Structure formats: structure tokens, C-alpha cells
Amino acid sequence: KAGVTQTPRYLIKTRGQQVTLSCSPISGHRSVSWYQQTPGQGLQFLFEYFSETQRNKGNFPGRFSGRQFSNSRSEMNVSTLELGDSALYLCASRDSVSTGELFFGEGSRLTVL
Amino acid sequence: DQQVKQNSPSLSVQEGRISILNCDYTNSMFDYFLWYKKYPAEGPTFLISISSIKDKNEDGRFTVFLNKSAKHLSLHIVPSQPGDSAVYFCAAGTGANNLFFGTGTRLTVIP
């Protein structure tokens, strides 16, 4: 099976712009989660989608949003970018019936100037 | 509010010796725990897990210990190898809900 695929891998934006990141989960996985990784903060949970519905949401401002399509592919959007949004954004998928293991993509490295 | 904490940002160990990575959590409702390993420019990969009904789980050179009363888990790697050099994240969760991750410990195994 192909792994979790994230695009783009790297991108540079300026403050005030918006960005959309894409994630294709492992075939058959219906749950997609998004995490933000910054130095010293570890992986911070953004949100999880299952069957096109948001299941869980972390403590991030409303500028961070996401959605999931009928084919389980997911996108996350960050509007009005701030310097502090510079981070590695990781997408992970899992078998909805399991309780644990997440399969991560390689991430999208966002730099905000 | 960091519900999962890894208080050691880095650890250096000689090849062949034991590596012990520690993790503390605050939420007593967590019922399963995982360790992930992350190399630069790659996503985290699952390493080993343990449910709250156990206090030890072993997989080859990797063993995870869970002390529920202390809300503490640890990962032991024996013997440590240079290829084990990576950032290790512990994670905890409840049922099928989202995982909470620690801040990571960078392990360096010195040849």
C-alpha cells in the first residue's frame, strides 16, 4: 500500500497570505488527523476528520480549518498567516476501528516571512 | 496544557549500552500509549505501544514500561545502535480519540 502523501513538501508564504495543504491517506483509511510540529512544542493536534466530518479539534484559532472529501483525502487551510505559523504540518491516517497507530506523511514545511 | 511531557530534550548514549527515554502524563483517562521515532525530513513512524492493562511490552530491542500509579512510561532500547539516533515522541490517547504527543527527546547513539 502507498503511504500517506502530503503536498506540497515545502512552501514559503508572507504574513497575511493564506495556504492550503493537501493529504492523501493510506488506501482504506477513513480517518485523517493533522498535527503541527514546532521546536520545543512537539506535535500539537489540530483536528481529525472521519467520513468528511470533523471528529476532534485541538486548541488552535479559527484561522486553521480543514475538510475531508468523499475519497478520504483531506486539506487544511490557514488564513491570515502569522510568523508563528511557520512549522512542519503533519498529516496522519489510521484505520478507524483501531485505537492507536497513526501513519504519518512526511509533512509540509511552511515558512512564513 | 501539555498532557504528555518529555522532560529530557536530548540524550546521548554509547553504542551497545542501554537507552532509557522517559515520558510523564497527567490525564488518568489515557488507556493506551505509543512511542514514535522520527528521522529528519521524515514523518514519525510507529515504534511500539502498550495498553493500560499491561505494565510491559517488548518488541526485539525495544521495551516499553508503564507505571500507571506514577503516570510514567519509559522506552528502553538495548543494545543501542547508531541507527537508533532520532527524535522519539511518546503519545497517549483514550479509546479512538486523538493522540496527545510529548515534545520529543533527541537520542544520539555514539559509535
Short mmCIF file of C-alpha atoms in Angstrom, two decimals:
data_model
loop_
_atom_site.label_atom_id
_atom_site.label_comp_id
_atom_site.label_asym_id
_atom_site.label_seq_id
_atom_site.Cartn_x
_atom_site.Cartn_y
_atom_site.Cartn_z
CA LYS A 1 0.00 0.00 0.00
CA ALA A 2 1.15 3.51 -0.71
CA GLY A 3 1.83 5.59 2.38
CA VAL A 4 0.35 8.91 3.41
CA THR A 5 1.15 11.55 0.82
CA GLN A 6 1.36 15.25 1.60
CA THR A 7 1.73 18.13 -0.83
CA PRO A 8 3.46 20.46 -1.14
CA ARG A 9 6.55 19.37 0.80
CA TYR A 10 7.90 22.88 1.17
CA LEU A 11 6.39 26.30 0.75
CA ILE A 12 7.14 29.90 1.62
CA LYS A 13 4.45 32.48 2.24
CA THR A 14 4.31 36.00 3.59
CA ARG A 15 2.32 37.30 6.52
CA GLY A 16 -1.34 37.84 5.76
CA GLN A 17 -1.48 35.27 2.98
CA GLN A 18 -3.36 32.02 3.20
CA VAL A 19 -2.20 28.49 2.47
CA THR A 20 -3.81 25.17 1.65
CA LEU A 21 -2.09 21.85 2.35
CA SER A 22 -3.21 18.51 0.98
CA CYS A 23 -3.10 14.99 2.35
CA SER A 24 -3.93 11.64 0.76
CA PRO A 25 -4.31 8.89 3.38
CA ILE A 26 -3.42 5.24 3.07
CA SER A 27 -5.96 3.44 0.93
CA GLY A 28 -8.83 2.25 3.11
CA HIS A 29 -8.08 4.60 5.97
CA ARG A 30 -11.04 6.87 6.64
CA SER A 31 -9.58 8.90 9.48
CA VAL A 32 -7.18 11.76 8.81
CA SER A 33 -5.55 13.86 11.51
CA TRP A 34 -3.42 16.98 11.25
CA TYR A 35 -0.61 17.97 13.59
CA GLN A 36 1.66 20.99 13.82
CA GLN A 37 5.26 20.40 14.84
CA THR A 38 7.39 23.26 16.10
CA PRO A 39 10.69 23.16 18.02
CA GLY A 40 10.04 22.78 21.74
CA GLN A 41 6.30 22.17 21.30
CA GLY A 42 6.28 18.67 19.94
CA LEU A 43 3.30 17.62 17.89
CA GLN A 44 0.24 19.72 18.55
CA PHE A 45 -3.09 18.26 17.46
CA LEU A 46 -5.05 20.39 15.02
CA PHE A 47 -8.07 18.30 14.04
CA GLU A 48 -9.24 14.90 12.91
CA TYR A 49 -11.70 14.06 10.17
CA PHE A 50 -13.62 10.87 9.62
CA SER A 51 -16.06 10.32 6.76
CA GLU A 52 -15.99 14.01 5.86
CA THR A 53 -16.90 15.07 9.42
CA GLN A 54 -14.63 16.73 11.95
CA ARG A 55 -14.38 14.41 14.95
CA ASN A 56 -11.97 16.22 17.20
CA LYS A 57 -10.42 19.64 17.27
CA GLY A 58 -7.38 20.97 19.06
CA ASN A 59 -6.80 24.37 20.62
CA PHE A 60 -5.97 26.37 17.55
CA PRO A 61 -7.58 29.63 16.39
CA GLY A 62 -10.28 29.68 13.76
CA ARG A 63 -7.70 30.67 11.14
CA PHE A 64 -6.90 26.96 10.98
CA SER A 65 -9.53 24.94 9.21
CA GLY A 66 -9.81 21.67 7.38
CA ARG A 67 -12.05 19.45 5.40
CA GLN A 68 -12.24 15.92 4.12
CA PHE A 69 -13.56 14.73 0.81
CA SER A 70 -15.57 11.64 -0.02
CA ASN A 71 -12.40 9.83 -1.15
CA SER A 72 -10.91 10.49 2.35
CA ARG A 73 -8.37 12.99 1.01
CA SER A 74 -8.07 15.98 3.31
CA GLU A 75 -6.99 19.58 3.09
CA MET A 76 -6.11 22.05 5.78
CA ASN A 77 -6.18 25.79 5.32
CA VAL A 78 -4.52 28.54 7.30
CA SER A 79 -5.73 32.05 6.63
CA THR A 80 -4.09 35.37 7.50
CA LEU A 81 -0.73 33.74 8.09
CA GLU A 82 1.42 34.85 11.02
CA LEU A 83 5.15 34.37 11.55
CA GLY A 84 4.37 31.88 14.32
CA ASP A 85 2.60 29.60 11.86
CA SER A 86 5.97 28.56 10.48
CA ALA A 87 6.11 24.86 11.25
CA LEU A 88 6.05 21.35 9.89
CA TYR A 89 2.46 20.28 9.30
CA LEU A 90 1.98 16.55 9.53
CA CYS A 91 -0.94 14.54 8.31
CA ALA A 92 -1.68 11.08 9.65
CA SER A 93 -4.23 8.45 8.79
CA ARG A 94 -5.49 5.44 10.66
CA ASP A 95 -7.84 2.55 10.44
CA SER A 96 -10.95 3.89 12.12
CA VAL A 97 -11.55 0.73 14.08
CA SER A 98 -8.17 0.68 15.78
CA THR A 99 -7.35 2.60 18.91
CA GLY A 100 -3.85 3.60 18.24
CA GLU A 101 -1.40 3.60 15.47
CA LEU A 102 -1.22 6.64 13.27
CA PHE A 103 0.58 6.52 9.96
CA PHE A 104 2.24 9.82 9.21
CA GLY A 105 3.17 11.50 5.99
CA GLU A 106 6.48 13.29 5.55
CA GLY A 107 4.93 16.65 6.27
CA SER A 108 4.63 20.05 4.64
CA ARG A 109 7.24 22.54 5.81
CA LEU A 110 5.68 26.02 5.88
CA THR A 111 7.82 29.12 6.27
CA VAL A 112 6.09 32.43 6.83
CA LEU A 113 8.17 35.55 6.11
CA ASP B 1 -1.71 22.47 28.71
CA GLN B 2 0.80 19.73 27.95
CA GLN B 3 -0.83 16.47 28.96
CA VAL B 4 2.16 14.42 27.85
CA LYS B 5 5.63 15.55 28.86
CA GLN B 6 9.11 14.52 27.90
CA ASN B 7 11.37 16.46 30.21
CA SER B 8 14.65 15.48 28.58
CA PRO B 9 15.09 17.20 25.23
CA SER B 10 18.20 15.18 24.44
CA LEU B 11 20.07 12.04 25.43
CA SER B 12 23.47 10.69 24.37
CA VAL B 13 24.39 7.03 24.79
CA GLN B 14 27.34 4.89 23.75
CA GLU B 15 26.70 2.19 21.17
CA GLY B 16 25.86 -1.12 22.82
CA ARG B 17 24.61 0.46 26.03
CA ILE B 18 21.02 0.90 27.15
CA SER B 19 18.99 3.98 26.18
CA ILE B 20 16.16 4.96 28.50
CA LEU B 21 13.68 7.56 27.35
CA ASN B 22 11.10 8.83 29.80
CA CYS B 23 7.62 10.25 29.49
CA ASP B 24 5.08 11.54 32.02
CA TYR B 25 1.39 12.17 31.56
CA THR B 26 -1.27 13.94 33.56
CA ASN B 27 -4.57 12.51 32.30
CA SER B 28 -5.50 9.36 34.19
CA MET B 29 -8.08 8.55 31.50
CA PHE B 30 -5.40 7.68 28.94
CA ASP B 31 -5.65 3.98 28.22
CA TYR B 32 -3.05 3.40 25.54
CA PHE B 33 0.41 4.72 24.95
CA LEU B 34 2.72 4.71 21.98
CA TRP B 35 6.26 5.61 21.03
CA TYR B 36 7.14 7.08 17.66
CA LYS B 37 10.54 7.62 16.11
CA LYS B 38 11.28 10.50 13.76
CA TYR B 39 14.24 10.99 11.45
CA PRO B 40 14.92 14.41 9.88
CA ALA B 41 12.81 15.18 6.83
CA GLU B 42 10.56 12.20 7.51
CA GLY B 43 7.26 11.77 9.29
CA PRO B 44 7.13 9.97 12.65
CA THR B 45 6.94 6.19 12.44
CA PHE B 46 5.29 3.93 14.96
CA LEU B 47 7.68 2.01 17.18
CA ILE B 48 5.86 0.26 20.00
CA SER B 49 2.70 0.61 22.07
CA ILE B 50 1.23 -0.52 25.36
CA SER B 51 -2.30 -0.55 26.72
CA SER B 52 -3.13 0.44 30.26
CA ILE B 53 -3.92 -3.15 31.23
CA LYS B 54 -0.25 -4.05 30.86
CA ASP B 55 2.87 -2.79 32.53
CA LYS B 56 5.39 -4.03 29.99
CA ASN B 57 5.56 -4.70 26.28
CA GLU B 58 8.60 -5.95 24.44
CA ASP B 59 9.50 -6.00 20.76
CA GLY B 60 13.04 -7.04 19.97
CA ARG B 61 15.46 -4.46 21.32
CA PHE B 62 12.62 -2.17 22.39
CA THR B 63 10.69 -2.45 25.65
CA VAL B 64 8.10 -0.05 26.98
CA PHE B 65 7.26 0.07 30.68
CA LEU B 66 4.13 1.65 32.09
CA ASN B 67 3.72 2.76 35.70
CA LYS B 68 0.10 3.87 36.00
CA SER B 69 0.32 4.96 39.62
CA ALA B 70 3.17 7.31 38.76
CA LYS B 71 1.66 8.22 35.36
CA HIS B 72 5.01 7.42 33.82
CA LEU B 73 6.21 5.38 30.92
CA SER B 74 9.64 4.66 29.59
CA LEU B 75 11.21 3.21 26.49
CA HIS B 76 14.28 1.03 26.83
CA ILE B 77 16.49 0.29 23.84
CA VAL B 78 19.02 -2.49 24.37
CA PRO B 79 21.56 -2.58 22.86
CA SER B 80 21.56 0.91 21.37
CA GLN B 81 22.76 1.23 17.79
CA PRO B 82 23.85 4.31 15.79
CA GLY B 83 20.78 3.85 13.55
CA ASP B 84 18.61 4.47 16.60
CA SER B 85 19.70 8.11 16.59
CA ALA B 86 16.46 10.03 16.05
CA VAL B 87 13.84 12.06 17.88
CA TYR B 88 11.49 9.92 19.96
CA PHE B 89 7.97 11.03 20.77
CA CYS B 90 5.71 9.43 23.29
CA ALA B 91 1.98 9.69 22.78
CA ALA B 92 -1.12 8.85 24.79
CA GLY B 93 -4.78 8.55 24.00
CA THR B 94 -8.21 7.40 25.08
CA GLY B 95 -10.26 4.97 23.04
CA ALA B 96 -10.33 6.06 19.44
CA ASN B 97 -9.81 9.73 20.22
CA ASN B 98 -6.87 11.84 19.12
CA LEU B 99 -3.39 11.21 20.44
CA PHE B 100 -1.53 13.68 22.62
CA PHE B 101 2.18 13.85 21.92
CA GLY B 102 5.13 14.87 24.03
CA THR B 103 7.74 17.37 22.90
CA GLY B 104 10.23 14.69 21.91
CA THR B 105 13.66 13.52 23.05
CA ARG B 106 16.57 13.56 20.63
CA LEU B 107 18.60 10.39 21.08
CA THR B 108 22.19 10.31 19.85
CA VAL B 109 23.95 6.95 19.87
CA ILE B 110 27.70 7.43 19.75
CA PRO B 111 29.65 4.76 17.84
#
